[in-house]
Amino acid sequence: MMQFVADGIVSAALIALGAIGISMTYNILRFANFAQGEILTIGAYFTLLLVSLIGAGIGTLGPVAFGWPLLVSIVFAMAATSVVVLVVDWLLFRPLRNRKAARITLIMAAFGLSLMGRNLVTLIAGGEPQYYAFFIPKAIEILPGVRLVPDDFAIIGIAIIAFAALFLFMNRTSMGRQMRAVSENPTLARINGIDVRAVIRWTWIIGASLATVAGALLAHNTQLRPEMGFDMLLPMFAALILGGASNLYGTILGALVIGLTEAIAVSLGLAGYRAAITFMVMLIVLLFRPQGLLGEKE
Amino acid sequence: MVEPMLAVRDVEAGYNPSLPILHGISLDVFEGEIVTVLGPNGAGKSTLIKAIAGLLSISRGSVTIGGRDITGVETHQLIRERVAYVPQTENVFAKLSVEENLALGALHNPDQFAEQRRRVLDLFPDLERLGHLAAGKLSGGQRQMVAVGRALMADPTLLMLDEPSAGLSPKLAQVVFSQLIRVKQVGVTILMVEQNARAALKISDRGYVLAEGQEKVQGDARSLLDNPEVGELYLGANSRLARS
Ligand SMILES: Nc1ncnc2c1ncn2[C@@H]1O[C@H](COP(=O)(O)OP(=O)(O)OP(=O)(O)O)[C@@H](O)[C@H]1O
Ligand SMILES: [Mg+2]
């Protein structure tokens, strides 16, 4: 019982970490980034590269089966992934923006990138599953009869720290305010002296950094595969729409609903149907709240 | 001869390069003035301000501020030229609090934030108690104060206002106009577009009447108020009403 709640929250944390980037590109660059899954994947593989460069395994932290070597690798991978994403924006999305390309053009470009990204990862890293380290998850008994995996708590903790940092950034810093201003009214933002190009750069950096954390933790919990991020795309979009696309915190709430629904489906022995069940829940919620859980009516 | 603070020379601009809306407009604003641009709906008043602000591309002519050429300036650089602009609609960040709107106004002069905030709150004392509210939750008059307050936070030398009294009751419009006099008194030059011709000219030094993308009449505010041609061009069928 407790374990399925923990599983649900862990997958919610990973979905939310990945989906925040989609939410931010959607609200600031105004298109649905279907290449977000590959950003997770690239983040996870960069982490693998750094883990092997450091060459000290992934360490441990008390009962948790990963430690500083993995965390340090993730931080460097965040930077590397951000650079890749910024270069792609500069080469592809920036010229499209400057030519005032239609939204559907941006979306199709993202689709193309998604395919390319997956192929490129397969080409460079190979298609077979890989691991940061071999370990056997050891559940510990926290209450009589209730056994939980410490790594799950570490992952949830990291996600909470990331969300708190994001919240502080958006509400307490000048750049966070500028991002909210551009997402609401880009023209007034420019009139107000906001350099939208700088805001766009930060949008990519934050989205890619959180996606890297999601990808690396997902890979730690499961395995690295070139399709790992793509497989997260549907739950991430479901979380975004369910939570209300215009609201960053709605995305986190949406992810929680999606993650728990998936976990319930699995615990009922319906693992094979979990995508269908998740979408049914999403559709039912949208029937009653078309703007999403925390979205505003237009 | 005094140099104008803002000089618009023979500007042609529009939303589509093949279809100019402004057909060679010229206009001057001198330091310390309030200048009002009048004209019927669709005359190109908002288009003129957007062109000055770099939101539209200018296909001919020039815009200078304090002698510096700012034709086709990138809009976000305008504030560095110390020109602030309050658009006709959607002129506050509705989801952000009043305080956040003001803070964004001082984006490029954060070290002056406390001082400018004091100055704005002296002008609009109501904003103090509304500070934590989302700007979108405010009434039309309060919102207009936030919009003007946000623009003043940048410590501009020139403030451009597009219909500051639009959508307000006549009484509130009067409040806004008397606040603009105080803005002028603290040393800010004002260029505004107004439909409320009579009330606007009363607080103005000079005015221009635009029609079909060209300036048709200009002069000091008093002479425009008494000018029958202005009534015909601008006030049209409503001339008697507006003059009463
Ligand atoms: N975004 C736009 N795209 C294309 N044409 C536009 C746009 N906005 C305005 N126009 C056209 O430009 C002309 C001038 O419009 P503008 O908004 O400058 O008028 P205005 O004098 O400000 O009128 P109002 O008093 O109604 O605000 C009009 O013919 C209008 O249809
Ligand atoms: Mg107008």
mmCIF file of N, CA and C in Angstrom, chain B residues 13-127:
data_model
loop_
_atom_site.group_PDB
_atom_site.id
_atom_site.type_symbol
_atom_site.label_atom_id
_atom_site.label_comp_id
_atom_site.label_asym_id
_atom_site.label_seq_id
_atom_site.Cartn_x
_atom_site.Cartn_y
_atom_site.Cartn_z
ATOM 1 N N ALA B 13 4.841 54.686 -41.851
ATOM 2 C CA ALA B 13 4.919 53.398 -41.160
ATOM 3 C C ALA B 13 3.559 52.722 -41.196
ATOM 4 N N GLY B 14 3.549 51.441 -40.912
ATOM 5 C CA GLY B 14 2.296 50.690 -40.902
ATOM 6 C C GLY B 14 2.536 49.277 -40.414
ATOM 7 N N TYR B 15 1.490 48.464 -40.506
ATOM 8 C CA TYR B 15 1.565 47.101 -40.003
ATOM 9 C C TYR B 15 2.051 46.151 -41.073
ATOM 10 N N ASN B 16 1.998 46.643 -42.323
ATOM 11 C CA ASN B 16 2.332 45.818 -43.469
ATOM 12 C C ASN B 16 3.079 46.742 -44.428
ATOM 13 N N PRO B 17 4.289 46.345 -44.860
ATOM 14 C CA PRO B 17 5.134 47.258 -45.644
ATOM 15 C C PRO B 17 4.419 47.823 -46.880
ATOM 16 N N SER B 18 3.503 47.048 -47.446
ATOM 17 C CA SER B 18 2.870 47.519 -48.678
ATOM 18 C C SER B 18 1.657 48.406 -48.402
ATOM 19 N N LEU B 19 1.344 48.599 -47.124
ATOM 20 C CA LEU B 19 0.123 49.339 -46.804
ATOM 21 C C LEU B 19 0.379 50.315 -45.652
ATOM 22 N N PRO B 20 1.121 51.410 -45.926
ATOM 23 C CA PRO B 20 1.411 52.338 -44.835
ATOM 24 C C PRO B 20 0.134 52.976 -44.271
ATOM 25 N N ILE B 21 0.160 53.168 -42.967
ATOM 26 C CA ILE B 21 -0.981 53.799 -42.285
ATOM 27 C C ILE B 21 -0.648 55.273 -42.051
ATOM 28 N N LEU B 22 0.612 55.531 -41.684
ATOM 29 C CA LEU B 22 1.066 56.916 -41.507
ATOM 30 C C LEU B 22 1.720 57.354 -42.809
ATOM 31 N N HIS B 23 1.255 58.504 -43.330
ATOM 32 C CA HIS B 23 1.779 58.966 -44.623
ATOM 33 C C HIS B 23 2.595 60.235 -44.432
ATOM 34 N N GLY B 24 3.748 60.116 -43.784
ATOM 35 C CA GLY B 24 4.618 61.274 -43.639
ATOM 36 C C GLY B 24 4.183 62.222 -42.543
ATOM 37 N N ILE B 25 4.253 61.754 -41.323
ATOM 38 C CA ILE B 25 3.865 62.578 -40.174
ATOM 39 C C ILE B 25 5.090 63.267 -39.572
ATOM 40 N N SER B 26 4.929 64.527 -39.200
ATOM 41 C CA SER B 26 5.982 65.239 -38.474
ATOM 42 C C SER B 26 5.383 65.829 -37.213
ATOM 43 N N LEU B 27 6.183 65.823 -36.169
ATOM 44 C CA LEU B 27 5.672 66.297 -34.883
ATOM 45 C C LEU B 27 6.850 66.593 -33.959
ATOM 46 N N ASP B 28 6.719 67.629 -33.133
ATOM 47 C CA ASP B 28 7.763 67.982 -32.169
ATOM 48 C C ASP B 28 7.189 67.991 -30.770
ATOM 49 N N VAL B 29 7.995 67.553 -29.830
ATOM 50 C CA VAL B 29 7.632 67.726 -28.424
ATOM 51 C C VAL B 29 8.836 68.365 -27.746
ATOM 52 N N PHE B 30 8.612 69.510 -27.091
ATOM 53 C CA PHE B 30 9.705 70.213 -26.416
ATOM 54 C C PHE B 30 9.709 69.868 -24.936
ATOM 55 N N GLU B 31 10.880 69.996 -24.341
ATOM 56 C CA GLU B 31 11.036 69.658 -22.936
ATOM 57 C C GLU B 31 10.028 70.413 -22.072
ATOM 58 N N GLY B 32 9.387 69.682 -21.161
ATOM 59 C CA GLY B 32 8.477 70.316 -20.217
ATOM 60 C C GLY B 32 7.057 70.485 -20.719
ATOM 61 N N GLU B 33 6.803 70.093 -21.955
ATOM 62 C CA GLU B 33 5.460 70.272 -22.525
ATOM 63 C C GLU B 33 4.549 69.080 -22.248
ATOM 64 N N ILE B 34 3.243 69.344 -22.339
ATOM 65 C CA ILE B 34 2.277 68.265 -22.571
ATOM 66 C C ILE B 34 1.743 68.489 -23.979
ATOM 67 N N VAL B 35 1.937 67.512 -24.847
ATOM 68 C CA VAL B 35 1.444 67.614 -26.219
ATOM 69 C C VAL B 35 0.409 66.520 -26.434
ATOM 70 N N THR B 36 -0.736 66.913 -26.959
ATOM 71 C CA THR B 36 -1.812 65.945 -27.186
ATOM 72 C C THR B 36 -2.017 65.722 -28.681
ATOM 73 N N VAL B 37 -2.199 64.456 -29.053
ATOM 74 C CA VAL B 37 -2.522 64.106 -30.430
ATOM 75 C C VAL B 37 -3.984 63.702 -30.472
ATOM 76 N N LEU B 38 -4.748 64.393 -31.278
ATOM 77 C CA LEU B 38 -6.183 64.117 -31.407
ATOM 78 C C LEU B 38 -6.448 63.520 -32.779
ATOM 79 N N GLY B 39 -7.658 63.028 -32.951
ATOM 80 C CA GLY B 39 -8.016 62.517 -34.268
ATOM 81 C C GLY B 39 -9.116 61.495 -34.162
ATOM 82 N N PRO B 40 -9.862 61.296 -35.242
ATOM 83 C CA PRO B 40 -10.967 60.334 -35.206
ATOM 84 C C PRO B 40 -10.444 58.904 -35.076
ATOM 85 N N ASN B 41 -11.347 57.982 -34.827
ATOM 86 C CA ASN B 41 -10.977 56.570 -34.737
ATOM 87 C C ASN B 41 -10.312 56.136 -36.036
ATOM 88 N N GLY B 42 -9.217 55.410 -35.891
ATOM 89 C CA GLY B 42 -8.538 54.900 -37.079
ATOM 90 C C GLY B 42 -7.654 55.921 -37.765
ATOM 91 N N ALA B 43 -7.455 57.080 -37.148
ATOM 92 C CA ALA B 43 -6.640 58.121 -37.776
ATOM 93 C C ALA B 43 -5.164 57.731 -37.819
ATOM 94 N N GLY B 44 -4.761 56.837 -36.919
ATOM 95 C CA GLY B 44 -3.361 56.424 -36.876
ATOM 96 C C GLY B 44 -2.638 56.927 -35.634
ATOM 97 N N LYS B 45 -3.392 57.342 -34.620
ATOM 98 C CA LYS B 45 -2.773 57.894 -33.407
ATOM 99 C C LYS B 45 -1.953 56.829 -32.674
ATOM 100 N N SER B 46 -2.592 55.678 -32.428
ATOM 101 C CA SER B 46 -1.856 54.599 -31.756
ATOM 102 C C SER B 46 -0.700 54.120 -32.635
ATOM 103 N N THR B 47 -0.946 54.062 -33.923
ATOM 104 C CA THR B 47 0.099 53.629 -34.852
ATOM 105 C C THR B 47 1.324 54.539 -34.746
ATOM 106 N N LEU B 48 1.082 55.834 -34.612
ATOM 107 C CA LEU B 48 2.189 56.788 -34.490
ATOM 108 C C LEU B 48 3.035 56.482 -33.253
ATOM 109 N N ILE B 49 2.369 56.276 -32.108
ATOM 110 C CA ILE B 49 3.130 55.997 -30.879
ATOM 111 C C ILE B 49 3.863 54.666 -30.998
ATOM 112 N N LYS B 50 3.201 53.651 -31.584
ATOM 113 C CA LYS B 50 3.866 52.350 -31.745
ATOM 114 C C LYS B 50 5.087 52.478 -32.646
ATOM 115 N N ALA B 51 4.993 53.324 -33.673
ATOM 116 C CA ALA B 51 6.141 53.500 -34.575
ATOM 117 C C ALA B 51 7.296 54.165 -33.831
ATOM 118 N N ILE B 52 6.988 55.175 -33.020
ATOM 119 C CA ILE B 52 8.037 55.825 -32.230
ATOM 120 C C ILE B 52 8.688 54.808 -31.303
ATOM 121 N N ALA B 53 7.870 53.905 -30.750
ATOM 122 C CA ALA B 53 8.360 52.938 -29.760
ATOM 123 C C ALA B 53 9.063 51.748 -30.386
ATOM 124 N N GLY B 54 9.155 51.704 -31.715
ATOM 125 C CA GLY B 54 9.867 50.606 -32.353
ATOM 126 C C GLY B 54 9.050 49.332 -32.470
ATOM 127 N N LEU B 55 7.742 49.430 -32.236
ATOM 128 C CA LEU B 55 6.903 48.235 -32.373
ATOM 129 C C LEU B 55 6.525 47.998 -33.836
ATOM 130 N N LEU B 56 6.657 49.049 -34.663
ATOM 131 C CA LEU B 56 6.362 48.921 -36.093
ATOM 132 C C LEU B 56 7.589 49.392 -36.857
ATOM 133 N N SER B 57 7.765 48.862 -38.066
ATOM 134 C CA SER B 57 8.936 49.329 -38.796
ATOM 135 C C SER B 57 8.587 50.607 -39.563
ATOM 136 N N ILE B 58 9.531 51.512 -39.549
ATOM 137 C CA ILE B 58 9.361 52.816 -40.191
ATOM 138 C C ILE B 58 9.989 52.727 -41.572
ATOM 139 N N SER B 59 9.179 52.970 -42.619
ATOM 140 C CA SER B 59 9.711 52.793 -43.973
ATOM 141 C C SER B 59 10.304 54.085 -44.532
ATOM 142 N N ARG B 60 9.992 55.207 -43.895
ATOM 143 C CA ARG B 60 10.561 56.478 -44.360
ATOM 144 C C ARG B 60 10.538 57.450 -43.186
ATOM 145 N N GLY B 61 11.461 58.408 -43.180
ATOM 146 C CA GLY B 61 11.459 59.427 -42.147
ATOM 147 C C GLY B 61 12.292 59.024 -40.947
ATOM 148 N N SER B 62 12.264 59.859 -39.912
ATOM 149 C CA SER B 62 13.126 59.587 -38.771
ATOM 150 C C SER B 62 12.475 60.022 -37.460
ATOM 151 N N VAL B 63 12.977 59.431 -36.390
ATOM 152 C CA VAL B 63 12.563 59.802 -35.038
ATOM 153 C C VAL B 63 13.838 60.095 -34.254
ATOM 154 N N THR B 64 13.918 61.275 -33.644
ATOM 155 C CA THR B 64 15.080 61.544 -32.803
ATOM 156 C C THR B 64 14.612 61.930 -31.412
ATOM 157 N N ILE B 65 15.435 61.581 -30.440
ATOM 158 C CA ILE B 65 15.136 61.935 -29.057
ATOM 159 C C ILE B 65 16.380 62.640 -28.508
ATOM 160 N N GLY B 66 16.213 63.890 -28.091
ATOM 161 C CA GLY B 66 17.350 64.682 -27.641
ATOM 162 C C GLY B 66 18.441 64.738 -28.689
ATOM 163 N N GLY B 67 18.060 64.758 -29.970
ATOM 164 C CA GLY B 67 19.038 64.840 -31.047
ATOM 165 C C GLY B 67 19.588 63.492 -31.488
ATOM 166 N N ARG B 68 19.357 62.439 -30.690
ATOM 167 C CA ARG B 68 19.842 61.099 -31.069
ATOM 168 C C ARG B 68 18.823 60.392 -31.942
ATOM 169 N N ASP B 69 19.300 59.810 -33.023
ATOM 170 C CA ASP B 69 18.402 59.103 -33.929
ATOM 171 C C ASP B 69 17.965 57.783 -33.296
ATOM 172 N N ILE B 70 16.671 57.612 -33.100
ATOM 173 C CA ILE B 70 16.183 56.333 -32.558
ATOM 174 C C ILE B 70 15.194 55.682 -33.527
ATOM 175 N N THR B 71 15.290 56.036 -34.807
ATOM 176 C CA THR B 71 14.394 55.427 -35.792
ATOM 177 C C THR B 71 14.573 53.913 -35.770
ATOM 178 N N GLY B 72 13.470 53.200 -35.617
ATOM 179 C CA GLY B 72 13.541 51.740 -35.607
ATOM 180 C C GLY B 72 14.285 51.173 -34.415
ATOM 181 N N VAL B 73 14.273 51.885 -33.298
ATOM 182 C CA VAL B 73 14.918 51.396 -32.076
ATOM 183 C C VAL B 73 14.300 50.051 -31.677
ATOM 184 N N GLU B 74 15.111 49.158 -31.099
ATOM 185 C CA GLU B 74 14.535 47.938 -30.547
ATOM 186 C C GLU B 74 13.693 48.351 -29.341
ATOM 187 N N THR B 75 12.456 47.876 -29.308
ATOM 188 C CA THR B 75 11.518 48.366 -28.301
ATOM 189 C C THR B 75 12.088 48.288 -26.883
ATOM 190 N N HIS B 76 12.782 47.181 -26.577
ATOM 191 C CA HIS B 76 13.254 47.053 -25.196
ATOM 192 C C HIS B 76 14.397 48.018 -24.864
ATOM 193 N N GLN B 77 14.948 48.678 -25.893
ATOM 194 C CA GLN B 77 16.007 49.668 -25.641
ATOM 195 C C GLN B 77 15.436 51.060 -25.383
ATOM 196 N N LEU B 78 14.138 51.229 -25.668
ATOM 197 C CA LEU B 78 13.502 52.543 -25.571
ATOM 198 C C LEU B 78 13.681 53.140 -24.173
ATOM 199 N N ILE B 79 13.557 52.298 -23.173
ATOM 200 C CA ILE B 79 13.612 52.777 -21.797
ATOM 201 C C ILE B 79 15.002 53.328 -21.481
ATOM 202 N N ARG B 80 16.024 52.800 -22.178
ATOM 203 C CA ARG B 80 17.383 53.320 -21.988
ATOM 204 C C ARG B 80 17.535 54.722 -22.560
ATOM 205 N N GLU B 81 16.658 55.057 -23.533
ATOM 206 C CA GLU B 81 16.625 56.426 -24.047
ATOM 207 C C GLU B 81 15.754 57.302 -23.156
ATOM 208 N N ARG B 82 15.306 56.728 -22.068
ATOM 209 C CA ARG B 82 14.463 57.383 -21.072
ATOM 210 C C ARG B 82 13.123 57.818 -21.655
ATOM 211 N N VAL B 83 12.587 56.939 -22.520
ATOM 212 C CA VAL B 83 11.226 57.129 -23.029
ATOM 213 C C VAL B 83 10.377 55.994 -22.471
ATOM 214 N N ALA B 84 9.297 56.350 -21.756
ATOM 215 C CA ALA B 84 8.381 55.334 -21.241
ATOM 216 C C ALA B 84 7.075 55.439 -22.014
ATOM 217 N N TYR B 85 6.375 54.323 -22.113
ATOM 218 C CA TYR B 85 5.196 54.268 -22.970
ATOM 219 C C TYR B 85 4.117 53.452 -22.268
ATOM 220 N N VAL B 86 2.931 54.033 -22.169
ATOM 221 C CA VAL B 86 1.781 53.340 -21.583
ATOM 222 C C VAL B 86 0.785 53.067 -22.711
ATOM 223 N N PRO B 87 0.659 51.807 -23.147
ATOM 224 C CA PRO B 87 -0.225 51.501 -24.275
ATOM 225 C C PRO B 87 -1.704 51.747 -23.936
ATOM 226 N N GLN B 88 -2.505 51.708 -25.012
ATOM 227 C CA GLN B 88 -3.937 51.994 -24.864
ATOM 228 C C GLN B 88 -4.646 50.897 -24.080
ATOM 229 N N THR B 89 -4.288 49.628 -24.364
ATOM 230 C CA THR B 89 -4.944 48.510 -23.668
ATOM 231 C C THR B 89 -3.872 47.591 -23.111
ATOM 232 N N GLU B 90 -4.282 46.688 -22.236
ATOM 233 C CA GLU B 90 -3.353 45.712 -21.634
ATOM 234 C C GLU B 90 -2.056 46.379 -21.212
ATOM 235 N N ASN B 91 -2.179 47.426 -20.396
ATOM 236 C CA ASN B 91 -0.995 48.196 -20.046
ATOM 237 C C ASN B 91 -0.451 47.913 -18.649
ATOM 238 N N VAL B 92 -0.998 46.862 -17.987
ATOM 239 C CA VAL B 92 -0.385 46.383 -16.746
ATOM 240 C C VAL B 92 -0.199 44.872 -16.866
ATOM 241 N N PHE B 93 0.716 44.319 -16.050
ATOM 242 C CA PHE B 93 0.846 42.870 -15.983
ATOM 243 C C PHE B 93 -0.194 42.381 -14.983
ATOM 244 N N ALA B 94 -1.314 41.856 -15.531
ATOM 245 C CA ALA B 94 -2.494 41.593 -14.713
ATOM 246 C C ALA B 94 -2.248 40.535 -13.643
ATOM 247 N N LYS B 95 -1.392 39.548 -13.940
ATOM 248 C CA LYS B 95 -1.195 38.461 -12.980
ATOM 249 C C LYS B 95 -0.147 38.822 -11.930
ATOM 250 N N LEU B 96 0.590 39.895 -12.155
ATOM 251 C CA LEU B 96 1.612 40.296 -11.196
ATOM 252 C C LEU B 96 1.027 41.305 -10.222
ATOM 253 N N SER B 97 1.575 41.347 -9.030
ATOM 254 C CA SER B 97 1.071 42.281 -8.033
ATOM 255 C C SER B 97 1.453 43.704 -8.433
ATOM 256 N N VAL B 98 0.770 44.665 -7.793
ATOM 257 C CA VAL B 98 1.067 46.072 -8.052
ATOM 258 C C VAL B 98 2.545 46.344 -7.782
ATOM 259 N N GLU B 99 3.049 45.830 -6.663
ATOM 260 C CA GLU B 99 4.464 46.045 -6.327
ATOM 261 C C GLU B 99 5.387 45.439 -7.388
ATOM 262 N N GLU B 100 5.020 44.246 -7.882
ATOM 263 C CA GLU B 100 5.855 43.623 -8.913
ATOM 264 C C GLU B 100 5.823 44.423 -10.207
ATOM 265 N N ASN B 101 4.648 44.996 -10.528
ATOM 266 C CA ASN B 101 4.566 45.867 -11.696
ATOM 267 C C ASN B 101 5.515 47.046 -11.536
ATOM 268 N N LEU B 102 5.522 47.635 -10.347
ATOM 269 C CA LEU B 102 6.402 48.785 -10.116
ATOM 270 C C LEU B 102 7.869 48.359 -10.180
ATOM 271 N N ALA B 103 8.162 47.193 -9.591
ATOM 272 C CA ALA B 103 9.555 46.722 -9.603
ATOM 273 C C ALA B 103 10.030 46.511 -11.040
ATOM 274 N N LEU B 104 9.158 45.966 -11.888
ATOM 275 C CA LEU B 104 9.543 45.767 -13.288
ATOM 276 C C LEU B 104 9.787 47.096 -13.976
ATOM 277 N N GLY B 105 9.051 48.129 -13.544
ATOM 278 C CA GLY B 105 9.250 49.454 -14.134
ATOM 279 C C GLY B 105 10.671 49.950 -13.926
ATOM 280 N N ALA B 106 11.270 49.569 -12.794
ATOM 281 C CA ALA B 106 12.623 50.036 -12.479
ATOM 282 C C ALA B 106 13.669 48.996 -12.865
ATOM 283 N N LEU B 107 13.376 48.194 -13.888
ATOM 284 C CA LEU B 107 14.267 47.104 -14.295
ATOM 285 C C LEU B 107 15.698 47.573 -14.560
ATOM 286 N N HIS B 108 15.832 48.732 -15.219
ATOM 287 C CA HIS B 108 17.172 49.187 -15.601
ATOM 288 C C HIS B 108 17.759 50.217 -14.642
ATOM 289 N N ASN B 109 17.008 50.551 -13.609
ATOM 290 C CA ASN B 109 17.562 51.450 -12.590
ATOM 291 C C ASN B 109 17.215 50.941 -11.195
ATOM 292 N N PRO B 110 17.579 49.658 -10.911
ATOM 293 C CA PRO B 110 17.179 49.058 -9.639
ATOM 294 C C PRO B 110 17.715 49.822 -8.421
ATOM 295 N N ASP B 111 18.860 50.486 -8.594
ATOM 296 C CA ASP B 111 19.408 51.223 -7.450
ATOM 297 C C ASP B 111 18.538 52.428 -7.100
ATOM 298 N N GLN B 112 17.708 52.867 -8.060
ATOM 299 C CA GLN B 112 16.803 54.001 -7.793
ATOM 300 C C GLN B 112 15.439 53.523 -7.317
ATOM 301 N N PHE B 113 15.291 52.189 -7.169
ATOM 302 C CA PHE B 113 13.948 51.658 -6.934
ATOM 303 C C PHE B 113 13.224 52.350 -5.782
ATOM 304 N N ALA B 114 13.872 52.432 -4.609
ATOM 305 C CA ALA B 114 13.197 52.977 -3.426
ATOM 306 C C ALA B 114 12.784 54.428 -3.665
ATOM 307 N N GLU B 115 13.685 55.193 -4.261
ATOM 308 C CA GLU B 115 13.437 56.609 -4.510
ATOM 309 C C GLU B 115 12.278 56.812 -5.499
ATOM 310 N N GLN B 116 12.308 56.052 -6.596
ATOM 311 C CA GLN B 116 11.245 56.187 -7.598
ATOM 312 C C GLN B 116 9.909 55.697 -7.053
ATOM 313 N N ARG B 117 9.965 54.633 -6.258
ATOM 314 C CA ARG B 117 8.740 54.097 -5.685
ATOM 315 C C ARG B 117 8.093 55.144 -4.789
ATOM 316 N N ARG B 118 8.932 55.828 -4.007
ATOM 317 C CA ARG B 118 8.439 56.901 -3.140
ATOM 318 C C ARG B 118 7.734 57.976 -3.978
ATOM 319 N N ARG B 119 8.387 58.352 -5.076
ATOM 320 C CA ARG B 119 7.859 59.404 -5.935
ATOM 321 C C ARG B 119 6.504 58.985 -6.535
ATOM 322 N N VAL B 120 6.442 57.727 -6.983
ATOM 323 C CA VAL B 120 5.196 57.228 -7.587
ATOM 324 C C VAL B 120 4.090 57.152 -6.542
ATOM 325 N N LEU B 121 4.438 56.685 -5.337
ATOM 326 C CA LEU B 121 3.411 56.577 -4.300
ATOM 327 C C LEU B 121 2.962 57.959 -3.806
ATOM 328 N N ASP B 122 3.833 58.955 -3.898
ATOM 329 C CA ASP B 122 3.404 60.321 -3.588
ATOM 330 C C ASP B 122 2.358 60.795 -4.591
ATOM 331 N N LEU B 123 2.584 60.420 -5.866
ATOM 332 C CA LEU B 123 1.625 60.800 -6.914
ATOM 333 C C LEU B 123 0.325 60.010 -6.794
ATOM 334 N N PHE B 124 0.455 58.724 -6.528
ATOM 335 C CA PHE B 124 -0.709 57.832 -6.460
ATOM 336 C C PHE B 124 -0.743 57.125 -5.112
ATOM 337 N N PRO B 125 -1.141 57.822 -4.049
ATOM 338 C CA PRO B 125 -1.091 57.233 -2.700
ATOM 339 C C PRO B 125 -1.924 55.957 -2.578
ATOM 340 N N ASP B 126 -2.976 55.826 -3.408
ATOM 341 C CA ASP B 126 -3.821 54.629 -3.341
ATOM 342 C C ASP B 126 -3.048 53.348 -3.583
ATOM 343 N N LEU B 127 -1.983 53.446 -4.371
ATOM 344 C CA LEU B 127 -1.259 52.230 -4.753
ATOM 345 C C LEU B 127 -0.595 51.566 -3.545
#
